[in-house]
Amino acid sequence: MATITGPLSGDARNTVAEALQGALVDLIDLSLVAKQAHWNLVGAHFRPIHRQLDKVTDLARKHMDLIAERSVALGINPDGRSATIARNTKLPQPDGGWLEDGKVVARITETLDGISKRMYERIRITDEPDPVTQDLLIAVAQDIDKQHWMFQAQS
């Protein structure tokens, strides 16, 4: 069996691994939460919010793949299994059933705010050990912040 190694070791590797895994969990669950809201959305503002939730899902999926591939490039195994995501997510989960558009906007705004704060902490802690990972996390934060603004403007 092949072994994948990377340029980091010791504390640097552990710090970066934790940051990447946390980002992966946030992004995978964001894609699930946004899609759940997308499918069950109702209300007068259905159409634009429905479309915006697809954009959130797309950005989460794009970035989660880049984050996971960065992990692998560093010799770190990304863990995107459903049990891992369920056990480690920090995202508030949507209620079951139909979801009123105003409540979805408020919940997604809150969710994106939490992810943004965690991304900024990950950006801070990866500055020294791995600026390449930091750049990826900055790109994630940029897209999350944009969507946060767009949802926040609707509340």
C-alpha positions as a LaTeX table, in Angstrom:
\begin{tabular}{lrrr}
\hline
Residue & $x$ (\AA) & $y$ (\AA) & $z$ (\AA) \\
\hline
Met1 & 0.00 & 0.00 & 0.00 \\
Ala2 & 1.27 & 3.48 & $-0.88$ \\
Thr3 & 1.93 & 5.98 & 1.86 \\
Ile4 & 1.29 & 9.66 & 1.34 \\
Thr5 & 3.63 & 12.00 & 3.19 \\
Gly6 & 3.80 & 15.76 & 3.27 \\
Pro7 & 6.14 & 18.57 & 4.24 \\
Leu8 & 4.74 & 19.13 & 7.75 \\
Ser9 & 5.51 & 17.25 & 10.93 \\
Gly10 & 4.94 & 17.44 & 14.65 \\
Asp11 & 2.89 & 20.30 & 16.06 \\
Ala12 & 2.64 & 22.05 & 12.69 \\
Arg13 & 1.09 & 18.96 & 11.10 \\
Asn14 & $-1.33$ & 18.50 & 14.01 \\
Thr15 & $-2.42$ & 22.16 & 13.94 \\
Val16 & $-3.02$ & 22.11 & 10.20 \\
Ala17 & $-4.76$ & 18.73 & 10.34 \\
Glu18 & $-7.18$ & 20.00 & 12.97 \\
Ala19 & $-7.89$ & 23.19 & 11.01 \\
Leu20 & $-8.49$ & 21.31 & 7.76 \\
Gln21 & $-10.70$ & 18.67 & 9.39 \\
Gly22 & $-12.77$ & 21.34 & 11.16 \\
Ala23 & $-13.21$ & 23.23 & 7.89 \\
Leu24 & $-14.19$ & 20.01 & 6.13 \\
Val25 & $-16.85$ & 19.22 & 8.74 \\
Asp26 & $-18.25$ & 22.76 & 8.50 \\
Leu27 & $-18.38$ & 22.67 & 4.71 \\
Ile28 & $-19.88$ & 19.20 & 4.36 \\
Asp29 & $-22.59$ & 19.97 & 6.88 \\
Leu30 & $-23.21$ & 23.40 & 5.33 \\
Ser31 & $-23.90$ & 21.67 & 2.02 \\
Leu32 & $-26.38$ & 19.34 & 3.75 \\
Val33 & $-28.09$ & 22.06 & 5.80 \\
Ala34 & $-28.42$ & 24.36 & 2.78 \\
Lys35 & $-29.83$ & 21.59 & 0.60 \\
Gln36 & $-32.31$ & 20.53 & 3.30 \\
Ala37 & $-33.53$ & 24.13 & 3.55 \\
His38 & $-33.60$ & 24.38 & $-0.27$ \\
Trp39 & $-35.89$ & 21.35 & $-0.56$ \\
Asn40 & $-38.29$ & 22.34 & 2.21 \\
Leu41 & $-38.48$ & 26.11 & 1.78 \\
Val42 & $-41.87$ & 27.82 & 1.59 \\
Gly43 & $-42.98$ & 31.44 & 1.63 \\
Ala44 & $-43.38$ & 34.60 & $-0.39$ \\
His45 & $-39.64$ & 34.83 & $-1.08$ \\
Phe46 & $-39.27$ & 31.19 & $-2.07$ \\
Arg47 & $-37.67$ & 31.66 & $-5.49$ \\
Pro48 & $-34.69$ & 33.94 & $-4.69$ \\
Ile49 & $-33.89$ & 32.14 & $-1.43$ \\
His50 & $-34.24$ & 28.75 & $-3.13$ \\
Arg51 & $-31.66$ & 29.84 & $-5.72$ \\
Gln52 & $-29.36$ & 31.41 & $-3.14$ \\
Leu53 & $-29.34$ & 28.18 & $-1.12$ \\
Asp54 & $-28.08$ & 26.39 & $-4.23$ \\
Lys55 & $-25.19$ & 28.88 & $-4.41$ \\
Val56 & $-24.33$ & 28.13 & $-0.79$ \\
Thr57 & $-24.43$ & 24.40 & $-1.50$ \\
Asp58 & $-22.20$ & 24.82 & $-4.57$ \\
Leu59 & $-19.61$ & 26.91 & $-2.71$ \\
Ala60 & $-19.54$ & 24.41 & 0.17 \\
Arg61 & $-19.04$ & 21.48 & $-2.21$ \\
Lys62 & $-16.31$ & 23.27 & $-4.17$ \\
His63 & $-14.36$ & 24.24 & $-1.08$ \\
Met64 & $-14.81$ & 20.93 & 0.74 \\
Asp65 & $-13.14$ & 19.12 & $-2.14$ \\
Leu66 & $-10.22$ & 21.57 & $-2.16$ \\
Ile67 & $-9.85$ & 21.30 & 1.62 \\
Ala68 & $-9.93$ & 17.48 & 1.53 \\
Glu69 & $-7.41$ & 17.36 & $-1.30$ \\
Arg70 & $-5.10$ & 19.72 & 0.61 \\
Ser71 & $-5.28$ & 17.33 & 3.55 \\
Val72 & $-4.30$ & 14.41 & 1.37 \\
Ala73 & $-1.44$ & 16.40 & $-0.20$ \\
Leu74 & $-0.09$ & 16.88 & 3.33 \\
Gly75 & $-0.40$ & 13.18 & 4.16 \\
Ile76 & $-3.46$ & 13.77 & 6.36 \\
Asn77 & $-6.54$ & 11.61 & 5.93 \\
Pro78 & $-9.69$ & 13.74 & 5.57 \\
Asp79 & $-12.73$ & 12.23 & 7.28 \\
Gly80 & $-15.99$ & 13.09 & 5.56 \\
Arg81 & $-17.97$ & 10.10 & 6.80 \\
Ser82 & $-21.53$ & 10.89 & 7.84 \\
Ala83 & $-20.95$ & 9.64 & 11.40 \\
Thr84 & $-17.93$ & 11.94 & 11.74 \\
Ile85 & $-19.88$ & 14.93 & 10.44 \\
Ala86 & $-22.85$ & 14.19 & 12.73 \\
Arg87 & $-20.58$ & 13.77 & 15.76 \\
Asn88 & $-18.45$ & 16.88 & 15.14 \\
Thr89 & $-20.70$ & 19.47 & 13.49 \\
Lys90 & $-21.18$ & 22.81 & 15.17 \\
Leu91 & $-23.90$ & 23.90 & 12.75 \\
Pro92 & $-27.45$ & 24.38 & 14.00 \\
Gln93 & $-29.69$ & 21.89 & 12.27 \\
Pro94 & $-32.88$ & 22.81 & 10.42 \\
Asp95 & $-36.21$ & 21.69 & 11.79 \\
Gly96 & $-38.07$ & 18.92 & 9.99 \\
Gly97 & $-40.95$ & 19.70 & 7.67 \\
Trp98 & $-41.65$ & 22.88 & 5.75 \\
Leu99 & $-39.36$ & 25.78 & 6.52 \\
Glu100 & $-40.71$ & 29.34 & 6.39 \\
Asp101 & $-38.51$ & 31.61 & 4.28 \\
Gly102 & $-37.86$ & 34.22 & 7.00 \\
Lys103 & $-36.78$ & 31.55 & 9.47 \\
Val104 & $-34.49$ & 30.00 & 6.86 \\
Val105 & $-32.83$ & 33.36 & 6.20 \\
Ala106 & $-32.28$ & 33.87 & 9.93 \\
Arg107 & $-30.92$ & 30.34 & 10.45 \\
Ile108 & $-28.61$ & 30.41 & 7.43 \\
Thr109 & $-27.35$ & 33.86 & 8.46 \\
Glu110 & $-26.55$ & 32.48 & 11.92 \\
Thr111 & $-24.92$ & 29.38 & 10.44 \\
Leu112 & $-22.71$ & 31.35 & 8.07 \\
Asp113 & $-21.69$ & 33.70 & 10.88 \\
Gly114 & $-20.52$ & 30.75 & 12.99 \\
Ile115 & $-18.60$ & 29.21 & 10.11 \\
Ser116 & $-16.98$ & 32.56 & 9.34 \\
Lys117 & $-15.76$ & 32.96 & 12.91 \\
Arg118 & $-14.29$ & 29.45 & 12.93 \\
Met119 & $-12.63$ & 30.03 & 9.55 \\
Tyr120 & $-10.97$ & 33.20 & 10.82 \\
Glu121 & $-9.58$ & 31.26 & 13.79 \\
Arg122 & $-8.28$ & 28.59 & 11.42 \\
Ile123 & $-6.71$ & 31.28 & 9.24 \\
Arg124 & $-4.97$ & 32.69 & 12.31 \\
Ile125 & $-3.55$ & 29.37 & 13.53 \\
Thr126 & $-2.31$ & 28.23 & 10.10 \\
Asp127 & $-0.38$ & 31.42 & 9.38 \\
Glu128 & 2.93 & 30.09 & 10.68 \\
Pro129 & 2.77 & 26.34 & 10.02 \\
Asp130 & 1.28 & 26.35 & 6.51 \\
Pro131 & 0.56 & 29.49 & 4.49 \\
Val132 & $-0.73$ & 27.38 & 1.58 \\
Thr133 & $-3.50$ & 25.97 & 3.76 \\
Gln134 & $-4.08$ & 29.45 & 5.13 \\
Asp135 & $-4.67$ & 30.71 & 1.57 \\
Leu136 & $-7.30$ & 28.02 & 0.99 \\
Leu137 & $-9.03$ & 28.95 & 4.24 \\
Ile138 & $-8.96$ & 32.63 & 3.28 \\
Ala139 & $-10.75$ & 31.77 & 0.03 \\
Val140 & $-13.38$ & 29.83 & 1.98 \\
Ala141 & $-13.86$ & 32.75 & 4.39 \\
Gln142 & $-14.22$ & 35.17 & 1.49 \\
Asp143 & $-17.07$ & 33.15 & $-0.05$ \\
Ile144 & $-18.73$ & 32.46 & 3.31 \\
Asp145 & $-18.60$ & 36.15 & 4.23 \\
Lys146 & $-20.17$ & 37.11 & 0.91 \\
Gln147 & $-23.06$ & 34.71 & 1.41 \\
His148 & $-23.43$ & 35.83 & 5.03 \\
Trp149 & $-23.80$ & 39.41 & 3.83 \\
Met150 & $-26.34$ & 38.41 & 1.18 \\
Phe151 & $-28.50$ & 36.47 & 3.63 \\
Gln152 & $-28.11$ & 39.11 & 6.34 \\
Ala153 & $-29.34$ & 41.80 & 3.92 \\
Gln154 & $-32.62$ & 39.89 & 3.62 \\
Ser155 & $-33.38$ & 39.76 & 7.33 \\
\hline
\end{tabular}
